[in-house]
Coordinates of C-alpha atoms and ligand atoms in Angstrom, one line a residue:
X13 CA -13.0 -22.7 -15.2
X14 CA -12.8 -20.4 -12.2
X15 CA -11.9 -22.0 -9.0
X16 CA -13.8 -20.8 -6.0
X17 CA -11.8 -18.4 -3.9
X18 CA -12.2 -18.1 -0.2
X19 CA -11.4 -15.3 2.2
X20 CA -8.4 -15.7 4.6
X21 CA -7.2 -14.6 8.0
X22 CA -4.1 -15.2 10.1
X23 CA -3.6 -18.4 12.0
X24 CA -2.2 -16.5 15.0
X25 CA -2.0 -13.0 16.3
X26 CA 1.0 -10.8 15.3
X27 CA 2.4 -8.1 17.5
X28 CA 4.9 -5.6 16.1
X29 CA 6.3 -2.4 17.6
X30 CA 8.1 0.5 16.0
X31 CA 8.1 4.2 15.3
X32 CA 5.6 6.2 13.0
X33 CA 7.6 7.8 10.4
X34 CA 5.4 10.9 10.3
X35 CA 4.2 11.2 13.9
X36 CA 7.5 10.1 15.4
X37 CA 5.5 8.2 18.1
X38 CA 6.2 4.7 19.3
X39 CA 3.4 2.3 18.3
X40 CA 2.4 -1.2 19.0
X41 CA 0.5 -2.8 16.0
X42 CA -1.6 -6.0 16.7
X43 CA -2.9 -8.1 13.8
X44 CA -5.7 -10.2 15.2
X45 CA -7.3 -13.2 13.4
X46 CA -11.0 -12.5 12.6
X47 CA -13.8 -14.3 10.8
X48 CA -15.7 -11.2 10.0
X49 CA -14.7 -11.3 6.3
X50 CA -13.3 -7.8 6.3
X51 CA -10.3 -5.8 7.4
X52 CA -10.7 -3.0 9.8
X53 CA -8.5 -0.8 12.1
X54 CA -9.1 -0.1 15.8
X55 CA -7.5 2.7 17.8
X56 CA -7.2 1.4 21.3
X57 CA -6.0 4.8 22.5
X58 CA -9.4 6.3 21.3
X59 CA -11.8 3.8 23.1
X60 CA -11.5 1.4 20.4
X61 CA -12.6 3.7 17.6
X62 CA -13.3 1.6 14.4
X63 CA -11.9 2.6 11.0
X64 CA -13.5 1.0 8.0
X65 CA -11.4 0.6 4.9
X66 CA -12.9 2.6 2.2
X67 CA -11.1 4.6 -0.6
X68 CA -13.6 7.6 0.1
X69 CA -12.3 7.8 3.7
X70 CA -8.6 7.9 2.7
X71 CA -6.7 11.2 2.4
X72 CA -3.2 11.6 1.0
X73 CA -0.5 13.4 3.0
X74 CA 2.9 12.0 1.9
X75 CA 1.3 8.7 2.8
X76 CA -2.3 7.1 2.7
X77 CA -4.2 8.3 5.7
X78 CA -7.4 6.4 6.8
X79 CA -9.9 8.6 8.5
X80 CA -12.9 8.1 10.8
X81 CA -14.5 11.6 11.4
X82 CA -11.6 13.8 12.3
X83 CA -9.4 10.9 13.6
X84 CA -6.7 9.4 11.6
X85 CA -4.4 6.5 10.9
X86 CA -1.3 7.5 8.9
X87 CA 1.0 5.4 6.6
X88 CA -1.3 2.4 6.2
X89 CA 0.0 1.5 2.7
X90 CA 3.0 -0.8 3.3
X91 CA 1.0 -3.0 5.7
X92 CA -2.0 -3.1 3.4
X93 CA 0.2 -4.1 0.4
X94 CA 1.6 -7.0 2.5
X95 CA -1.9 -8.2 3.6
X96 CA -3.3 -7.9 0.0
X97 CA -0.5 -9.9 -1.6
X98 CA -0.8 -12.5 1.2
X99 CA -4.5 -12.9 0.3
X100 CA -5.6 -11.8 3.9
X101 CA -9.0 -10.1 3.7
X102 CA -10.4 -10.7 7.3
X103 CA -8.5 -9.2 10.1
X104 CA -8.7 -6.8 13.1
X105 CA -5.8 -4.4 13.2
X106 CA -5.2 -2.7 16.6
X107 CA -3.0 0.3 17.1
X108 CA -2.3 2.4 20.2
X109 CA -1.3 5.4 18.2
X110 CA -2.7 7.0 14.9
X111 CA 0.0 5.5 12.7
X112 CA 1.3 2.1 11.4
X113 CA 4.9 1.7 12.4
X114 CA 7.3 2.2 9.5
X115 CA 9.6 -0.7 10.5
X116 CA 12.5 -0.7 7.9
X117 CA 10.6 1.5 5.4
X118 CA 9.4 -1.5 3.3
X119 CA 6.8 -4.2 3.5
X120 CA 9.3 -7.0 4.3
X121 CA 8.9 -7.1 8.1
X122 CA 5.1 -7.4 7.5
X123 CA 5.5 -10.2 4.9
X124 CA 7.9 -12.1 7.2
X125 CA 5.5 -11.9 10.3
X126 CA 2.6 -13.0 8.2
X127 CA 4.7 -16.0 6.9
X128 CA 5.7 -17.0 10.5
X129 CA 2.1 -16.6 11.9
X130 CA 0.5 -18.6 9.0
X131 CA -2.8 -18.1 7.1
X132 CA -6.0 -20.0 7.2
X133 CA -8.9 -20.2 4.9
X134 CA -12.5 -19.2 6.1
X135 CA -15.8 -20.5 4.9
X136 CA -16.6 -17.2 3.2
X137 CA -16.3 -16.8 -0.6
X138 CA -14.2 -14.0 -2.1
X139 CA -14.9 -12.4 -5.5
X140 CA -12.3 -10.5 -7.5
X141 CA -13.0 -7.3 -9.5
X142 CA -12.3 -7.9 -13.2
X143 CA -11.7 -4.7 -15.2
X144 CA -13.6 -4.9 -18.5
X145 CA -13.1 -1.5 -20.0
X146 CA -9.8 0.6 -20.0
X147 CA -9.7 4.1 -18.4
X148 CA -7.1 6.6 -17.5
X149 CA -6.7 9.2 -14.7
X150 CA -4.3 12.1 -14.8
X151 CA -3.0 15.1 -12.9
X152 CA -0.5 17.8 -13.8
X153 CA 2.5 15.5 -14.3
X154 CA 1.4 11.9 -14.1
X155 CA -1.1 9.5 -15.3
X156 CA -2.4 6.0 -14.5
X157 CA -4.0 3.8 -17.3
X158 CA -5.9 0.8 -16.2
X159 CA -6.6 -2.1 -18.6
X160 CA -8.2 -5.5 -18.6
X161 CA -5.7 -8.3 -17.7
X162 CA -5.9 -11.7 -16.2
X163 CA -4.3 -11.4 -12.9
X164 CA -2.6 -8.2 -11.5
X165 CA 0.2 -6.5 -13.5
X166 CA 1.9 -3.3 -12.6
X167 CA 4.1 -1.2 -14.9
X168 CA 5.5 1.9 -13.2
X169 CA 7.9 4.7 -14.4
X170 CA 9.3 7.6 -12.5
X171 CA 11.5 10.5 -13.2
X172 CA 13.5 12.4 -10.6
X173 CA 16.1 15.0 -11.7
X174 CA 18.6 13.3 -9.4
X175 CA 21.9 11.5 -10.5
X176 CA 21.0 8.2 -8.7
X177 CA 17.4 8.0 -10.0
X178 CA 16.7 9.8 -13.3
X179 CA 14.3 7.7 -15.1
X180 CA 13.3 4.2 -13.7
X181 CA 10.9 1.7 -15.1
X182 CA 9.7 -1.5 -13.7
X183 CA 6.9 -4.0 -14.7
X184 CA 5.9 -7.0 -12.7
X185 CA 3.1 -9.6 -12.7
X186 CA 2.2 -9.2 -9.0
X187 CA 1.7 -12.7 -7.5
X188 CA 2.6 -13.5 -3.9
X189 CA 6.1 -14.9 -4.5
X190 CA 7.2 -12.1 -6.9
X191 CA 6.0 -9.5 -4.5
X192 CA 7.8 -11.1 -1.5
X193 CA 11.1 -11.3 -3.4
X194 CA 11.0 -8.4 -5.8
X195 CA 8.8 -5.5 -4.3
X196 CA 8.2 -6.1 -0.5
X197 CA 11.9 -5.3 0.4
X198 CA 12.0 -2.0 -1.4
X199 CA 12.2 0.9 0.9
X200 CA 10.6 4.3 1.1
X201 CA 12.8 7.2 0.1
X202 CA 13.2 11.0 0.7
X203 CA 15.3 13.9 -0.1
X204 CA 17.4 15.7 2.5
X205 CA 16.4 19.1 1.0
X206 CA 12.7 18.3 1.7
X207 CA 13.2 17.5 5.4
X208 CA 12.8 21.0 6.9
X209 CA 9.6 21.6 5.0
X210 CA 8.1 18.2 6.0
X211 CA 9.0 18.7 9.6
X212 CA 7.3 22.1 9.4
X213 CA 4.2 20.3 8.3
X214 CA 4.5 17.9 11.2
X215 CA 5.5 15.2 8.9
X216 CA 8.7 12.9 8.8
X217 CA 9.1 13.4 12.7
X218 CA 10.2 9.7 13.0
X219 CA 12.1 9.6 9.8
X220 CA 15.8 8.3 10.1
X221 CA 18.5 6.6 8.2
X222 CA 17.1 3.3 9.6
X223 CA 13.6 3.6 8.0
X224 CA 14.1 5.5 4.7
X225 CA 16.6 5.8 1.9
X226 CA 17.8 9.4 2.3
X227 CA 19.2 11.1 -0.8
X228 CA 21.4 14.3 -0.8
X229 CA 22.1 16.2 -4.1
X230 CA 24.8 13.8 -5.2
X231 CA 23.6 10.3 -4.0
X232 CA 22.4 8.1 -1.3
X233 CA 23.5 8.8 2.3
X234 CA 22.7 5.4 3.7
X235 CA 23.4 2.9 1.1
X236 CA 23.7 0.2 -0.2
X237 CA 20.5 -0.1 -2.2
X238 CA 18.7 -3.5 -2.1
X239 CA 18.0 -3.2 -5.9
X240 CA 19.5 -0.7 -8.4
X241 CA 15.9 0.4 -9.1
X242 CA 14.7 0.3 -5.5
X243 CA 12.9 3.6 -5.9
X244 CA 10.5 2.6 -8.6
X245 CA 9.9 -0.8 -6.9
X246 CA 8.8 1.1 -3.8
X247 CA 6.4 3.1 -5.9
X248 CA 4.9 -0.2 -7.1
X249 CA 4.7 -1.2 -3.4
X250 CA 2.8 1.9 -2.6
X251 CA 0.3 1.4 -5.5
X252 CA -0.4 -2.1 -4.3
X253 CA -1.1 -0.8 -0.9
X254 CA -3.6 1.7 -2.3
X255 CA -5.2 -1.0 -4.6
X256 CA -5.8 -3.0 -1.4
X257 CA -8.3 -0.3 -0.3
X258 CA -10.8 -1.7 -2.8
X259 CA -11.3 -4.7 -0.4
X260 CA -11.3 -7.2 -3.3
X261 CA -8.6 -8.7 -5.4
X262 CA -8.5 -7.0 -8.8
X263 CA -7.6 -8.3 -12.3
X264 CA -6.1 -5.5 -14.2
X265 CA -2.9 -4.0 -15.6
X266 CA -2.0 -0.7 -14.0
X267 CA 0.4 1.5 -16.1
X268 CA 1.5 4.4 -13.8
X269 CA 3.7 7.3 -14.9
X270 CA 5.2 9.8 -12.4
X271 CA 2.2 9.0 -10.1
X272 CA 1.9 9.0 -6.3
X273 CA -0.7 8.3 -3.6
X274 CA -3.0 11.1 -4.8
X275 CA -3.2 9.7 -8.3
X276 CA -3.3 6.1 -7.1
X277 CA -6.4 7.1 -5.0
X278 CA -8.0 8.8 -8.0
X279 CA -7.8 5.5 -10.0
X280 CA -9.1 3.5 -7.0
X281 CA -12.0 5.8 -6.5
X282 CA -12.8 5.7 -10.2
X283 CA -13.2 1.9 -9.9
X284 CA -15.2 2.2 -6.8
X285 CA -17.6 4.7 -8.5
X286 CA -17.8 3.3 -12.0
X287 CA -19.3 -0.2 -11.7
X288 CA -20.0 -0.3 -15.4
X289 CA -16.1 -0.7 -16.0
X290 CA -15.9 -4.0 -14.3
X291 CA -17.6 -7.2 -13.3
X292 CA -17.0 -9.7 -10.4
X293 CA -14.9 -12.5 -11.7
Ligands
LIG323 ZN1 5.7 3.9 0.6

């Protein structure tokens, strides 16, 4: 038996402020309850320009970037992961700058704010995408296999030639409670040696020891870690944020190896394009 699922929004508006890790700009984020049945972003600094969530409108530039024409909203993935795992699929997200604030580099501040505001059910039916046939996407170094599964499971492995990371593997059944406890607190990370090149590309302008784990050649500059394998857990968080771009819950097992936003998007676009690989549950 399949229980009827309904769409959800917030009970109350949430307002959060912080810095954009890439733009370096201060931003106010407002999450407003909506009964539209979909999530979209609005940039109040651009005459309320609307951004629809669609994997075809997302580009990857050290984060997942939502576009509308030549306008952008950077770093949407940690917020999108928190909304997806909270079951929120009807919301208006207002920003006064083209980037979601990085907060502490994780999804935890968003998860906590959603918990405080509360969630309410709408009289709109929601349907999940159920993967029926396995497929795989690859690039030079990495791969993502997607297989049928009841629920959402993610198995991720990463390898960095660094004494603190090396190979890390993590596999979780992604339900709301496990996500809040095991994945949402995992922070983004970066290497000190990459900072000059990033800044040259106008990225990481707002990066600091308060919003990212920063590694030098030997170890972590700003410990302690929240989990010994916080790095791979953050990659799972990023993948969930990219899965959220589908706009529907998904039943599948994602097995990602040495992947990143670019490959996540390749897998998500494959699902969007190949409707013969899935049915609505
Ligand atoms: Zn991230």
